[in-house]
Amino acid sequence: MGNYVFDNTIPAAGHNPSTDQPIMLANNVSDASIWAQDHVGYNADNGGLHKQVTFTANQSAPGFGSGVSDLFANLSSSISQLFFQNSTTTFQLTGLPLVTSGTDYGIVTPWGLTINFGNHSSSSGGATTVTYAIALGALFYWSASANNTGGGIIANTQSPTTTTMGVTCTNTNGSLVSKLFTYLVIGRSV
């Protein structure tokens, strides 16, 4: 966006409109140009609808009062991200931080969706359990599968409780080699 000229003293009472006309035209051009930045402009089909929403980067939280909400851009890890603020809290909406621990990864969204994923090796003929110390109010999806060749069957079991969610993967082919498996768990935090 540019720096648009606007004179808010025009038209002025007592002025001849023909004198103010060039400044009024400049104001009108600025209004139309600003409007067309994020909207379908004047004299066009769908005029007035949003094409996009442009945010100025690195803005502090506006701090609105009760009953008012706001979207704004701010830096997170040196990258401009989108945030939402209401009267009680501020949520980061984009570029959610990835939590890592070894080969386990996780993301928790502002609306409580928890996504955990990673990979582990099951012992030969044995079982490996991956457990999350996070309360999941509802389990939406879980899956684990072998991601290497050479046979072997991975049996999946789930073990949700009120405080943890676990996925157990067992190498059932009895071979003497371990099997690498990848898992994905999606649930809702309580």
Coordinates of N, CA and C in Angstrom, one line a residue, residues 67-169:
G67 N -16.3 -7.6 24.8 CA -17.2 -7.6 23.7 C -16.6 -7.3 22.4
V68 N -15.3 -7.0 22.3 CA -14.7 -6.6 21.1 C -13.6 -7.6 20.8
S69 N -13.4 -8.1 19.5 CA -12.4 -9.0 19.1 C -11.6 -8.4 18.0
D70 N -10.4 -8.8 17.8 CA -9.5 -8.2 16.8 C -8.6 -9.3 16.2
L71 N -8.3 -9.1 14.9 CA -7.2 -9.9 14.2 C -6.1 -8.9 14.0
F72 N -4.9 -9.4 14.2 CA -3.7 -8.5 13.9 C -2.5 -9.4 13.6
A73 N -1.5 -8.8 13.0 CA -0.3 -9.5 12.7 C 0.8 -9.1 13.7
N74 N 1.6 -10.1 14.1 CA 2.7 -9.8 15.0 C 3.8 -10.8 14.7
L75 N 5.0 -10.6 15.2 CA 6.1 -11.5 14.9 C 6.1 -12.6 15.9
S76 N 6.4 -13.8 15.4 CA 6.6 -15.0 16.2 C 7.8 -15.7 15.6
S77 N 8.8 -15.9 16.3 CA 10.1 -16.4 15.8 C 10.6 -15.7 14.6
S78 N 10.5 -14.4 14.6 CA 11.0 -13.5 13.6 C 10.2 -13.5 12.3
I79 N 9.0 -14.1 12.3 CA 8.1 -14.2 11.1 C 6.8 -13.6 11.5
S80 N 6.2 -12.8 10.6 CA 4.9 -12.2 10.8 C 3.9 -13.3 10.8
Q81 N 3.0 -13.4 11.8 CA 2.0 -14.4 11.9 C 0.7 -13.7 12.3
L82 N -0.4 -14.4 12.1 CA -1.8 -13.8 12.4 C -2.2 -14.2 13.8
F83 N -2.7 -13.3 14.5 CA -3.2 -13.5 15.9 C -4.6 -13.0 16.0
F84 N -5.4 -13.6 17.0 CA -6.7 -13.2 17.3 C -6.7 -12.8 18.8
Q85 N -7.4 -11.7 19.1 CA -7.5 -11.3 20.5 C -9.0 -11.0 20.8
N86 N -9.4 -11.5 21.9 CA -10.8 -11.1 22.5 C -10.5 -10.5 23.8
S87 N -11.6 -10.3 24.6 CA -11.5 -9.6 25.9 C -10.7 -10.4 26.9
T88 N -10.5 -11.7 26.7 CA -9.8 -12.5 27.7 C -8.4 -13.0 27.4
T89 N -8.1 -13.2 26.1 CA -6.8 -13.7 25.8 C -6.4 -13.4 24.3
T90 N -5.2 -13.7 24.0 CA -4.7 -13.6 22.6 C -4.2 -15.0 22.1
F91 N -4.6 -15.4 20.9 CA -4.3 -16.6 20.3 C -3.5 -16.4 19.1
Q92 N -2.4 -17.2 18.9 CA -1.7 -17.2 17.6 C -2.4 -18.2 16.7
L93 N -2.8 -17.8 15.5 CA -3.6 -18.6 14.6 C -2.7 -19.3 13.5
T94 N -1.6 -18.7 13.1 CA -0.8 -19.2 12.0 C 0.6 -19.5 12.5
G95 N 1.3 -20.4 11.9 CA 2.7 -20.7 12.3 C 2.8 -21.2 13.7
L96 N 1.9 -22.1 14.1 CA 1.8 -22.6 15.5 C 3.2 -23.3 15.8
P97 N 3.7 -23.0 17.0 CA 5.0 -23.6 17.3 C 4.9 -25.1 17.4
L98 N 5.9 -25.8 16.8 CA 6.0 -27.2 16.8 C 6.8 -27.6 18.0
V99 N 6.2 -28.5 18.9 CA 6.9 -29.0 20.1 C 7.5 -30.3 19.7
T100 N 8.8 -30.4 20.0 CA 9.6 -31.6 19.6 C 10.2 -32.2 20.9
S101 N 10.3 -33.6 20.8 CA 11.0 -34.3 21.8 C 11.5 -35.6 21.2
G102 N 12.8 -35.6 20.9 CA 13.3 -36.8 20.1 C 12.7 -36.9 18.8
T103 N 12.0 -38.0 18.5 CA 11.3 -38.2 17.3 C 9.8 -38.0 17.4
D104 N 9.4 -37.4 18.5 CA 8.0 -37.0 18.7 C 7.8 -35.6 18.4
Y105 N 6.6 -35.3 17.8 CA 6.3 -33.9 17.5 C 4.9 -33.6 17.8
G106 N 4.5 -32.4 18.1 CA 3.2 -32.0 18.4 C 2.8 -30.6 18.2
I107 N 1.5 -30.3 17.9 CA 1.0 -29.0 17.8 C -0.3 -29.0 18.5
V108 N -0.5 -27.9 19.3 CA -1.8 -27.6 19.9 C -2.4 -26.3 19.4
T109 N -3.6 -26.4 18.8 CA -4.2 -25.2 18.2 C -4.9 -24.4 19.3
P110 N -5.2 -23.1 19.0 CA -5.9 -22.3 20.0 C -7.2 -22.8 20.4
W111 N -7.9 -23.6 19.5 CA -9.2 -24.1 19.8 C -9.2 -25.5 20.4
G112 N -8.0 -26.0 20.8 CA -7.9 -27.2 21.6 C -7.6 -28.5 20.8
L113 N -7.4 -28.4 19.5 CA -7.0 -29.6 18.7 C -5.6 -29.9 19.0
T114 N -5.3 -31.2 19.3 CA -4.0 -31.6 19.6 C -3.6 -32.6 18.5
I115 N -2.4 -32.4 17.9 CA -1.9 -33.3 16.8 C -0.5 -33.7 17.2
N116 N -0.4 -35.0 17.4 CA 0.9 -35.6 17.7 C 1.3 -36.6 16.6
F117 N 2.6 -36.6 16.3 CA 3.1 -37.5 15.3 C 4.6 -37.7 15.5
G118 N 5.1 -38.7 14.8 CA 6.5 -39.1 14.9 C 6.8 -40.5 14.5
N119 N 8.0 -41.0 14.8 CA 8.3 -42.3 14.4 C 9.2 -43.0 15.5
H120 N 9.1 -44.3 15.6 CA 9.8 -45.1 16.6 C 10.2 -46.4 16.0
S121 N 11.1 -47.1 16.6 CA 11.4 -48.5 16.2 C 10.8 -49.4 17.2
S122 N 10.1 -50.5 16.7 CA 9.6 -51.5 17.6 C 10.7 -52.6 17.7
S123 N 10.8 -53.2 18.8 CA 11.8 -54.2 18.9 C 11.4 -55.5 18.2
S124 N 12.3 -56.4 17.9 CA 12.0 -57.6 17.1 C 11.0 -58.4 17.9
G125 N 9.8 -58.6 17.3 CA 8.8 -59.4 17.9 C 8.2 -58.8 19.2
G126 N 8.6 -57.6 19.5 CA 8.1 -56.9 20.7 C 7.2 -55.8 20.4
A127 N 6.8 -55.1 21.5 CA 5.9 -54.0 21.4 C 6.6 -52.7 21.8
T128 N 6.2 -51.6 21.2 CA 6.7 -50.3 21.6 C 5.4 -49.4 21.8
T129 N 5.4 -48.7 22.9 CA 4.2 -47.9 23.2 C 4.7 -46.4 23.2
V130 N 3.9 -45.6 22.6 CA 4.1 -44.2 22.6 C 2.9 -43.6 23.4
T131 N 3.2 -42.8 24.5 CA 2.2 -42.3 25.3 C 2.4 -40.8 25.4
Y132 N 1.3 -40.1 25.5 CA 1.3 -38.6 25.6 C 0.8 -38.2 26.9
A133 N 1.5 -37.4 27.6 CA 1.0 -36.9 29.0 C 0.2 -35.7 28.7
I134 N -0.9 -35.8 28.0 CA -1.8 -34.7 27.7 C -3.2 -35.2 27.8
A135 N -4.0 -34.4 28.4 CA -5.4 -34.9 28.6 C -6.1 -34.7 27.2
L136 N -6.7 -35.7 26.7 CA -7.5 -35.6 25.5 C -8.9 -35.9 25.8
G137 N -9.8 -34.9 25.6 CA -11.2 -35.1 25.9 C -11.9 -36.0 24.9
A138 N -11.4 -36.0 23.6 CA -12.1 -36.8 22.6 C -11.0 -37.2 21.6
L139 N -10.9 -38.5 21.3 CA -10.0 -39.0 20.3 C -10.7 -39.0 19.0
F140 N -10.1 -38.2 18.0 CA -10.7 -38.2 16.7 C -10.1 -39.2 15.8
Y141 N -8.8 -39.4 15.8 CA -8.1 -40.2 14.9 C -6.8 -40.7 15.5
W142 N -6.4 -41.9 15.2 CA -5.1 -42.4 15.5 C -4.7 -43.4 14.5
S143 N -3.4 -43.5 14.2 CA -3.0 -44.5 13.2 C -1.5 -44.7 13.4
A144 N -1.1 -45.9 13.1 CA 0.4 -46.2 13.1 C 0.6 -47.2 12.1
S145 N 1.7 -47.1 11.4 CA 2.0 -48.0 10.3 C 3.5 -48.2 10.1
A146 N 3.8 -49.4 9.6 CA 5.2 -49.6 9.3 C 5.6 -48.8 8.1
N147 N 6.8 -48.2 8.1 CA 7.3 -47.4 7.0 C 8.6 -47.9 6.5
N148 N 8.9 -49.2 6.6 CA 10.1 -49.7 6.0 C 9.7 -51.1 5.3
T149 N 10.4 -51.5 4.4 CA 10.1 -52.7 3.6 C 10.7 -53.9 4.3
G150 N 10.4 -55.1 3.8 CA 11.0 -56.3 4.4 C 10.0 -57.1 5.2
G151 N 8.7 -56.8 5.0 CA 7.7 -57.6 5.8 C 7.5 -57.1 7.2
G152 N 6.7 -57.8 7.9 CA 6.4 -57.4 9.3 C 5.1 -56.8 9.3
I153 N 4.3 -57.1 10.3 CA 3.0 -56.6 10.5 C 3.0 -55.7 11.8
I154 N 2.4 -54.6 11.7 CA 2.4 -53.7 12.9 C 0.9 -53.8 13.4
A155 N 0.7 -54.2 14.6 CA -0.6 -54.2 15.2 C -0.8 -52.9 16.0
N156 N -1.9 -52.2 15.8 CA -2.1 -51.0 16.5 C -3.2 -51.2 17.6
T157 N -2.9 -50.6 18.7 CA -3.9 -50.6 19.8 C -3.9 -49.2 20.4
Q158 N -5.0 -48.8 20.9 CA -5.1 -47.5 21.6 C -5.3 -47.7 23.0
S159 N -4.8 -46.8 23.8 CA -5.0 -46.9 25.3 C -5.3 -45.5 25.9
P160 N -6.5 -45.0 25.5 CA -6.8 -43.6 26.1 C -7.3 -43.8 27.5
T161 N -6.9 -42.8 28.3 CA -7.4 -42.7 29.7 C -7.8 -41.2 29.8
T162 N -8.1 -40.8 31.0 CA -8.5 -39.4 31.2 C -7.3 -38.5 31.2
T163 N -6.1 -39.0 31.3 CA -4.9 -38.2 31.4 C -3.9 -38.4 30.3
T164 N -4.0 -39.5 29.6 CA -3.0 -39.8 28.6 C -3.6 -40.5 27.4
M165 N -2.9 -40.5 26.3 CA -3.3 -41.2 25.1 C -2.1 -42.0 24.6
G166 N -2.2 -43.3 24.4 CA -1.1 -44.1 24.0 C -1.4 -44.9 22.7
V167 N -0.4 -45.1 22.0 CA -0.5 -46.0 20.8 C 0.6 -47.0 21.0
T168 N 0.2 -48.3 20.9 CA 1.2 -49.4 21.0 C 1.3 -50.1 19.7
C169 N 2.5 -50.2 19.2 CA 2.8 -50.9 17.9 C 3.6 -52.1 18.1

